[in-house]
PDB file of C-alpha atoms in Angstrom:
ATOM      1  CA  MET A   1     162.408  91.141 129.125  1.00  0.00           C
ATOM      2  CA  THR A   2     160.700  93.989 127.303  1.00  0.00           C
ATOM      3  CA  ASP A   3     161.265  92.304 123.927  1.00  0.00           C
ATOM      4  CA  THR A   4     159.373  89.124 124.905  1.00  0.00           C
ATOM      5  CA  PRO A   5     155.813  90.450 124.304  1.00  0.00           C
ATOM      6  CA  LYS A   6     156.916  91.937 120.979  1.00  0.00           C
ATOM      7  CA  ARG A   7     158.427  88.635 119.916  1.00  0.00           C
ATOM      8  CA  GLN A   8     155.261  86.784 120.884  1.00  0.00           C
ATOM      9  CA  ARG A   9     153.157  89.167 118.838  1.00  0.00           C
ATOM     10  CA  ARG A  10     155.459  88.784 115.874  1.00  0.00           C
ATOM     11  CA  LEU A  11     155.318  85.007 116.144  1.00  0.00           C
ATOM     12  CA  SER A  12     151.527  85.023 116.350  1.00  0.00           C
ATOM     13  CA  LEU A  13     151.278  87.308 113.317  1.00  0.00           C
ATOM     14  CA  ALA A  14     153.649  85.056 111.445  1.00  0.00           C
ATOM     15  CA  ARG A  15     151.505  82.022 112.262  1.00  0.00           C
ATOM     16  CA  VAL A  16     148.388  83.844 111.065  1.00  0.00           C
ATOM     17  CA  ARG A  17     150.090  84.782 107.814  1.00  0.00           C
ATOM     18  CA  ARG A  18     151.106  81.162 107.240  1.00  0.00           C
ATOM     19  CA  LEU A  19     147.470  80.004 107.418  1.00  0.00           C
ATOM     20  CA  PRO A  20     146.037  78.821 104.072  1.00  0.00           C
ATOM     21  CA  SER A  21     143.892  81.231 102.111  1.00  0.00           C
ATOM     22  CA  TRP A  22     140.730  79.161 102.397  1.00  0.00           C
ATOM     23  CA  SER A  23     140.832  79.470 106.197  1.00  0.00           C
ATOM     24  CA  LEU A  24     139.454  83.031 105.966  1.00  0.00           C
ATOM     25  CA  LEU A  25     136.502  81.810 103.935  1.00  0.00           C
ATOM     26  CA  ALA A  26     135.837  78.948 106.350  1.00  0.00           C
ATOM     27  CA  ALA A  27     136.133  81.173 109.415  1.00  0.00           C
ATOM     28  CA  GLY A  28     133.825  83.816 107.932  1.00  0.00           C
ATOM     29  CA  ALA A  29     131.220  81.227 106.953  1.00  0.00           C
ATOM     30  CA  LEU A  30     131.377  79.583 110.390  1.00  0.00           C
ATOM     31  CA  VAL A  31     131.009  82.833 112.327  1.00  0.00           C
ATOM     32  CA  GLY A  32     128.252  84.070 110.019  1.00  0.00           C
ATOM     33  CA  GLY A  33     126.354  80.796 110.312  1.00  0.00           C
ATOM     34  CA  LEU A  34     126.541  80.854 114.105  1.00  0.00           C
ATOM     35  CA  LEU A  35     125.341  84.461 114.281  1.00  0.00           C
ATOM     36  CA  GLY A  36     122.545  83.813 111.780  1.00  0.00           C
ATOM     37  CA  GLY A  37     121.369  80.711 113.606  1.00  0.00           C
ATOM     38  CA  ALA A  38     121.405  82.545 116.937  1.00  0.00           C
ATOM     39  CA  TYR A  39     119.361  85.373 115.430  1.00  0.00           C
ATOM     40  CA  GLY A  40     116.784  82.917 114.123  1.00  0.00           C
ATOM     41  CA  LYS A  41     116.550  81.194 117.506  1.00  0.00           C
ATOM     42  CA  LEU A  42     116.254  84.360 119.583  1.00  0.00           C
ATOM     43  CA  THR A  43     113.853  86.246 117.289  1.00  0.00           C
ATOM     44  CA  PRO A  44     110.191  85.314 117.920  1.00  0.00           C
ATOM     45  CA  PRO A  45     108.352  83.919 114.876  1.00  0.00           C
ATOM     46  CA  LYS A  46     105.997  86.145 112.901  1.00  0.00           C
ATOM     47  CA  TYR A  47     102.529  85.133 111.689  1.00  0.00           C
ATOM     48  CA  THR A  48     100.612  86.754 108.840  1.00  0.00           C
ATOM     49  CA  ALA A  49      96.845  86.749 108.286  1.00  0.00           C
ATOM     50  CA  THR A  50      95.156  88.153 105.157  1.00  0.00           C
ATOM     51  CA  SER A  51      91.611  89.334 104.539  1.00  0.00           C
ATOM     52  CA  TYR A  52      90.215  90.055 101.064  1.00  0.00           C
ATOM     53  CA  VAL A  53      87.614  92.631 100.038  1.00  0.00           C
ATOM     54  CA  ILE A  54      86.248  93.130  96.532  1.00  0.00           C
ATOM     55  CA  VAL A  55      84.852  96.208  94.786  1.00  0.00           C
ATOM     56  CA  VAL A  56      81.445  95.659  93.195  1.00  0.00           C
ATOM     57  CA  PRO A  57      79.874  98.255  90.864  1.00  0.00           C
ATOM     58  CA  THR A  58      76.278  99.294  91.496  1.00  0.00           C
ATOM     59  CA  GLY A  59      73.601  99.603  88.823  1.00  0.00           C
ATOM     60  CA  GLN A  60      74.680 103.145  87.924  1.00  0.00           C
ATOM     61  CA  SER A  61      78.360 102.318  87.403  1.00  0.00           C
ATOM     62  CA  GLU A  62      80.363 100.641  84.700  1.00  0.00           C
ATOM     63  CA  ALA A  63      82.175  97.398  85.408  1.00  0.00           C
ATOM     64  CA  GLY A  64      85.551  98.878  84.425  1.00  0.00           C
ATOM     65  CA  SER A  65      85.406 101.551  87.126  1.00  0.00           C
ATOM     66  CA  ALA A  66      85.605  98.934  89.902  1.00  0.00           C
ATOM     67  CA  LEU A  67      89.236  98.223  89.081  1.00  0.00           C
ATOM     68  CA  GLY A  68      90.208 101.862  89.475  1.00  0.00           C
ATOM     69  CA  PHE A  69      88.403 102.157  92.811  1.00  0.00           C
ATOM     70  CA  ALA A  70      90.126  98.985  94.038  1.00  0.00           C
ATOM     71  CA  GLN A  71      93.504 100.620  93.423  1.00  0.00           C
ATOM     72  CA  ALA A  72      92.356 103.710  95.312  1.00  0.00           C
ATOM     73  CA  TYR A  73      90.986 101.723  98.265  1.00  0.00           C
ATOM     74  CA  GLY A  74      94.250  99.782  98.439  1.00  0.00           C
ATOM     75  CA  ARG A  75      96.061 103.046  99.107  1.00  0.00           C
ATOM     76  CA  VAL A  76      93.442 104.204 101.599  1.00  0.00           C
ATOM     77  CA  ALA A  77      93.464 100.969 103.632  1.00  0.00           C
ATOM     78  CA  THR A  78      96.561 101.925 105.637  1.00  0.00           C
ATOM     79  CA  GLN A  79      95.652 105.578 106.126  1.00  0.00           C
ATOM     80  CA  LEU A  80      95.107 107.058 109.562  1.00  0.00           C
ATOM     81  CA  ALA A  81      91.329 107.414 109.229  1.00  0.00           C
ATOM     82  CA  VAL A  82      90.837 103.705 108.531  1.00  0.00           C
ATOM     83  CA  LEU A  83      93.298 102.543 111.180  1.00  0.00           C
ATOM     84  CA  THR A  84      91.823 104.798 113.845  1.00  0.00           C
ATOM     85  CA  ASP A  85      88.421 103.198 113.340  1.00  0.00           C
ATOM     86  CA  ALA A  86      89.959  99.704 113.229  1.00  0.00           C
ATOM     87  CA  ARG A  87      91.915  99.919 116.474  1.00  0.00           C
ATOM     88  CA  TYR A  88      88.884  99.071 118.618  1.00  0.00           C
ATOM     89  CA  GLY A  89      88.179  95.822 116.795  1.00  0.00           C
ATOM     90  CA  ALA A  90      91.856  94.919 116.624  1.00  0.00           C
ATOM     91  CA  GLY A  91      92.560  95.673 120.274  1.00  0.00           C
ATOM     92  CA  VAL A  92      95.857  97.412 119.507  1.00  0.00           C
ATOM     93  CA  SER A  93      97.043 100.972 119.064  1.00  0.00           C
ATOM     94  CA  VAL A  94      97.084 102.880 115.798  1.00  0.00           C
ATOM     95  CA  ARG A  95     100.888 102.843 115.790  1.00  0.00           C
ATOM     96  CA  THR A  96     100.879  99.054 116.020  1.00  0.00           C
ATOM     97  CA  LEU A  97      98.501  98.877 113.072  1.00  0.00           C
ATOM     98  CA  GLN A  98     100.722 101.199 111.071  1.00  0.00           C
ATOM     99  CA  ARG A  99     103.699  98.908 111.650  1.00  0.00           C
ATOM    100  CA  SER A 100     101.848  95.637 111.144  1.00  0.00           C
ATOM    101  CA  VAL A 101      99.250  96.127 108.391  1.00  0.00           C
ATOM    102  CA  GLN A 102      99.840  96.249 104.651  1.00  0.00           C
ATOM    103  CA  ALA A 103      97.468  96.402 101.696  1.00  0.00           C
ATOM    104  CA  ALA A 104      97.986  95.062  98.176  1.00  0.00           C
ATOM    105  CA  THR A 105      95.925  95.222  94.997  1.00  0.00           C
ATOM    106  CA  SER A 106      95.861  93.326  91.729  1.00  0.00           C
ATOM    107  CA  PRO A 107      96.097  95.005  88.314  1.00  0.00           C
ATOM    108  CA  ASP A 108      93.658  92.454  86.893  1.00  0.00           C
ATOM    109  CA  ALA A 109      90.971  92.078  89.580  1.00  0.00           C
ATOM    110  CA  PRO A 110      89.085  94.678  91.657  1.00  0.00           C
ATOM    111  CA  MET A 111      90.269  93.145  94.929  1.00  0.00           C
ATOM    112  CA  VAL A 112      92.163  94.464  97.952  1.00  0.00           C
ATOM    113  CA  ALA A 113      94.223  92.177 100.194  1.00  0.00           C
ATOM    114  CA  VAL A 114      94.703  93.411 103.771  1.00  0.00           C
ATOM    115  CA  SER A 115      97.528  91.572 105.572  1.00  0.00           C
ATOM    116  CA  ALA A 116      98.575  91.877 109.219  1.00  0.00           C
ATOM    117  CA  THR A 117     101.712  90.458 110.822  1.00  0.00           C
ATOM    118  CA  SER A 118     102.233  89.724 114.507  1.00  0.00           C
ATOM    119  CA  SER A 119     104.075  87.362 116.826  1.00  0.00           C
ATOM    120  CA  ARG A 120     100.645  86.136 118.001  1.00  0.00           C
ATOM    121  CA  PRO A 121      98.466  84.351 115.390  1.00  0.00           C
ATOM    122  CA  GLN A 122      95.162  85.488 116.910  1.00  0.00           C
ATOM    123  CA  ARG A 123      96.259  89.111 116.955  1.00  0.00           C
ATOM    124  CA  ALA A 124      97.289  88.938 113.310  1.00  0.00           C
ATOM    125  CA  LYS A 125      93.852  87.620 112.436  1.00  0.00           C
ATOM    126  CA  ASP A 126      92.041  90.281 114.482  1.00  0.00           C
ATOM    127  CA  MET A 127      94.039  93.127 112.962  1.00  0.00           C
ATOM    128  CA  ALA A 128      93.468  92.013 109.360  1.00  0.00           C
ATOM    129  CA  ASN A 129      89.721  91.580 109.858  1.00  0.00           C
ATOM    130  CA  ALA A 130      89.350  94.853 111.779  1.00  0.00           C
ATOM    131  CA  VAL A 131      91.088  96.893 109.077  1.00  0.00           C
ATOM    132  CA  SER A 132      89.099  95.275 106.280  1.00  0.00           C
ATOM    133  CA  ARG A 133      85.820  95.956 108.142  1.00  0.00           C
ATOM    134  CA  SER A 134      86.787  99.579 108.738  1.00  0.00           C
ATOM    135  CA  LEU A 135      87.730 100.022 105.084  1.00  0.00           C
ATOM    136  CA  THR A 136      84.428  98.467 103.994  1.00  0.00           C
ATOM    137  CA  ARG A 137      82.386 100.772 106.230  1.00  0.00           C
ATOM    138  CA  GLN A 138      84.111 103.925 105.043  1.00  0.00           C
ATOM    139  CA  ALA A 139      83.941 102.921 101.382  1.00  0.00           C
ATOM    140  CA  ASN A 140      80.237 102.041 101.544  1.00  0.00           C
ATOM    141  CA  ALA A 141      79.457 105.333 103.277  1.00  0.00           C
ATOM    142  CA  ALA A 142      80.346 107.058 100.009  1.00  0.00           C
ATOM    143  CA  LYS A 143      78.826 104.538  97.576  1.00  0.00           C
ATOM    144  CA  ARG A 144      76.133 106.990  96.455  1.00  0.00           C
ATOM    145  CA  ARG A 145      78.868 109.235  95.077  1.00  0.00           C
ATOM    146  CA  THR A 146      81.258 106.532  93.871  1.00  0.00           C
ATOM    147  CA  HIS A 147      78.578 104.127  92.571  1.00  0.00           C
ATOM    148  CA  VAL A 148      80.590 101.163  93.848  1.00  0.00           C
ATOM    149  CA  GLU A 149      80.468  99.215  97.077  1.00  0.00           C
ATOM    150  CA  LEU A 150      83.021  97.176  98.966  1.00  0.00           C
ATOM    151  CA  VAL A 151      82.138  93.607  99.916  1.00  0.00           C
ATOM    152  CA  GLN A 152      84.163  91.313 102.129  1.00  0.00           C
ATOM    153  CA  PHE A 153      85.269  88.456  99.918  1.00  0.00           C
ATOM    154  CA  SER A 154      87.173  86.354 102.463  1.00  0.00           C
ATOM    155  CA  ARG A 155      87.798  86.806 106.170  1.00  0.00           C
ATOM    156  CA  ALA A 156      91.256  86.272 107.592  1.00  0.00           C
ATOM    157  CA  GLY A 157      91.799  82.973 109.352  1.00  0.00           C
ATOM    158  CA  LYS A 158      94.110  82.225 112.237  1.00  0.00           C
ATOM    159  CA  PRO A 159      97.542  81.346 110.766  1.00  0.00           C
ATOM    160  CA  THR A 160      98.993  78.009 111.805  1.00  0.00           C
ATOM    161  CA  GLU A 161     102.563  78.378 110.502  1.00  0.00           C
ATOM    162  CA  PRO A 162     104.962  81.309 110.853  1.00  0.00           C
ATOM    163  CA  THR A 163     105.861  83.334 107.801  1.00  0.00           C
ATOM    164  CA  SER A 164     109.213  84.494 109.180  1.00  0.00           C
ATOM    165  CA  ALA A 165     112.437  82.727 108.248  1.00  0.00           C
ATOM    166  CA  SER A 166     113.451  79.729 110.344  1.00  0.00           C
ATOM    167  CA  SER A 167     116.750  79.451 112.180  1.00  0.00           C
ATOM    168  CA  THR A 168     118.062  77.136 109.454  1.00  0.00           C
ATOM    169  CA  VAL A 169     117.432  79.743 106.780  1.00  0.00           C
ATOM    170  CA  THR A 170     118.978  82.548 108.830  1.00  0.00           C
ATOM    171  CA  ALA A 171     122.015  80.347 109.521  1.00  0.00           C
ATOM    172  CA  LEU A 172     122.476  79.709 105.790  1.00  0.00           C
ATOM    173  CA  VAL A 173     122.127  83.405 105.018  1.00  0.00           C
ATOM    174  CA  GLY A 174     124.616  84.263 107.750  1.00  0.00           C
ATOM    175  CA  ALA A 175     127.093  81.668 106.487  1.00  0.00           C
ATOM    176  CA  SER A 176     126.830  83.057 102.947  1.00  0.00           C
ATOM    177  CA  ALA A 177     127.374  86.613 104.171  1.00  0.00           C
ATOM    178  CA  GLY A 178     130.305  85.539 106.358  1.00  0.00           C
ATOM    179  CA  GLY A 179     131.926  83.668 103.508  1.00  0.00           C
ATOM    180  CA  LEU A 180     131.495  86.694 101.252  1.00  0.00           C
ATOM    181  CA  LEU A 181     133.145  88.974 103.802  1.00  0.00           C
ATOM    182  CA  GLY A 182     135.978  86.478 104.215  1.00  0.00           C
ATOM    183  CA  GLY A 183     136.497  86.490 100.458  1.00  0.00           C
ATOM    184  CA  LEU A 184     136.609  90.292 100.392  1.00  0.00           C
ATOM    185  CA  VAL A 185     139.200  90.314 103.161  1.00  0.00           C
ATOM    186  CA  LEU A 186     141.189  87.713 101.257  1.00  0.00           C
ATOM    187  CA  LEU A 187     141.169  89.874  98.139  1.00  0.00           C
ATOM    188  CA  ALA A 188     142.155  92.983 100.073  1.00  0.00           C
ATOM    189  CA  ARG A 189     145.010  91.244 101.887  1.00  0.00           C
ATOM    190  CA  PRO A 190     148.478  92.002 100.424  1.00  0.00           C
ATOM    191  CA  ARG A 191     149.834  89.147  98.336  1.00  0.00           C
ATOM    192  CA  ARG A 192     152.666  87.152  99.833  1.00  0.00           C
ATOM    193  CA  PRO A 193     155.760  86.820  97.577  1.00  0.00           C
ATOM    194  CA  LEU A 194     156.343  83.406  96.070  1.00  0.00           C
ATOM    195  CA  GLN A 195     159.451  81.379  96.795  1.00  0.00           C
ATOM    196  CA  GLY A 196     160.824  81.888  93.295  1.00  0.00           C
ATOM    197  CA  ASP A 197     160.259  85.623  93.365  1.00  0.00           C
ATOM    198  CA  GLU A 198     163.454  87.562  93.936  1.00  0.00           C
ATOM    199  CA  PRO A 199     163.794  91.314  94.122  1.00  0.00           C
ATOM    200  CA  ALA A 200     165.053  92.845  90.903  1.00  0.00           C
ATOM    201  CA  PRO A 201     168.593  94.223  91.122  1.00  0.00           C
ATOM    202  CA  ALA A 202     168.817  97.950  91.458  1.00  0.00           C
ATOM    203  CA  ALA A 203     169.804  99.784  88.318  1.00  0.00           C
ATOM    204  CA  SER A 204     173.357 101.048  88.482  1.00  0.00           C
ATOM    205  CA  VAL A 205     173.865 104.724  87.800  1.00  0.00           C
ATOM    206  CA  PRO A 206     177.196 105.604  86.163  1.00  0.00           C
ATOM    207  CA  GLY A 207     179.337 107.969  88.169  1.00  0.00           C
ATOM    208  CA  PRO A 208     180.731 111.237  86.842  1.00  0.00           C
ATOM    209  CA  ALA A 209     183.574 110.898  84.369  1.00  0.00           C
ATOM    210  CA  ALA A 210     187.064 111.607  85.653  1.00  0.00           C
ATOM    211  CA  ALA A 211     188.669 114.840  84.736  1.00  0.00           C
ATOM    212  CA  ALA A 212     191.566 113.056  82.947  1.00  0.00           C
ATOM    213  CA  ASP A 213     189.189 111.149  80.711  1.00  0.00           C
ATOM    214  CA  VAL A 214     187.415 114.309  79.759  1.00  0.00           C
ATOM    215  CA  LYS A 215     190.732 115.948  78.766  1.00  0.00           C
ATOM    216  CA  GLY A 216     191.737 112.912  76.767  1.00  0.00           C
ATOM    217  CA  LYS A 217     188.542 113.024  74.759  1.00  0.00           C
ATOM    218  CA  ARG A 218     189.177 116.622  73.874  1.00  0.00           C
TER     219      ARG A 218
END
């Protein structure tokens, strides 16, 4: 009676070992696709809105200096001083702005792109415009020293389509990752011996010579 569970486990392991090799790949891809699709369905979509500001030199500044100031303002856009002033117009906390707002610059044009991401399209728009306005105010407060001013080039509009990956894309990514893991498990699994493979016979070791033979040789 006690040997029955052990026999059942051995039989189940034997059945698993007899499965074809491609079954691991198929199972990994299937499980990964299901998990990826579920993640895409359960995760709320994200929307991104972008506002653009441009650096314009004043009469006392050279045109080439605007590009350098644009790079500097791109780094300042997500600093605490700018975000603290922008929180009132955005209607969110400073921590939310720190997580949701990013700034990017171009090496060829004196322009700063302020992007905000949120699960609500209107909030994404409000955050991007509030940060760009705050950056413009703080930059123009020092234009007598910098000899450049910041002008809003384009306001952020309300996004109509999500920028996050759809459930189809996440399912494909999950299936690819699952198939890859299945392949790694397949490579790490010990190789089963082929039917024609037979164990090599053990090498015979000669025993000690008899005492009579040793005397005869002398």
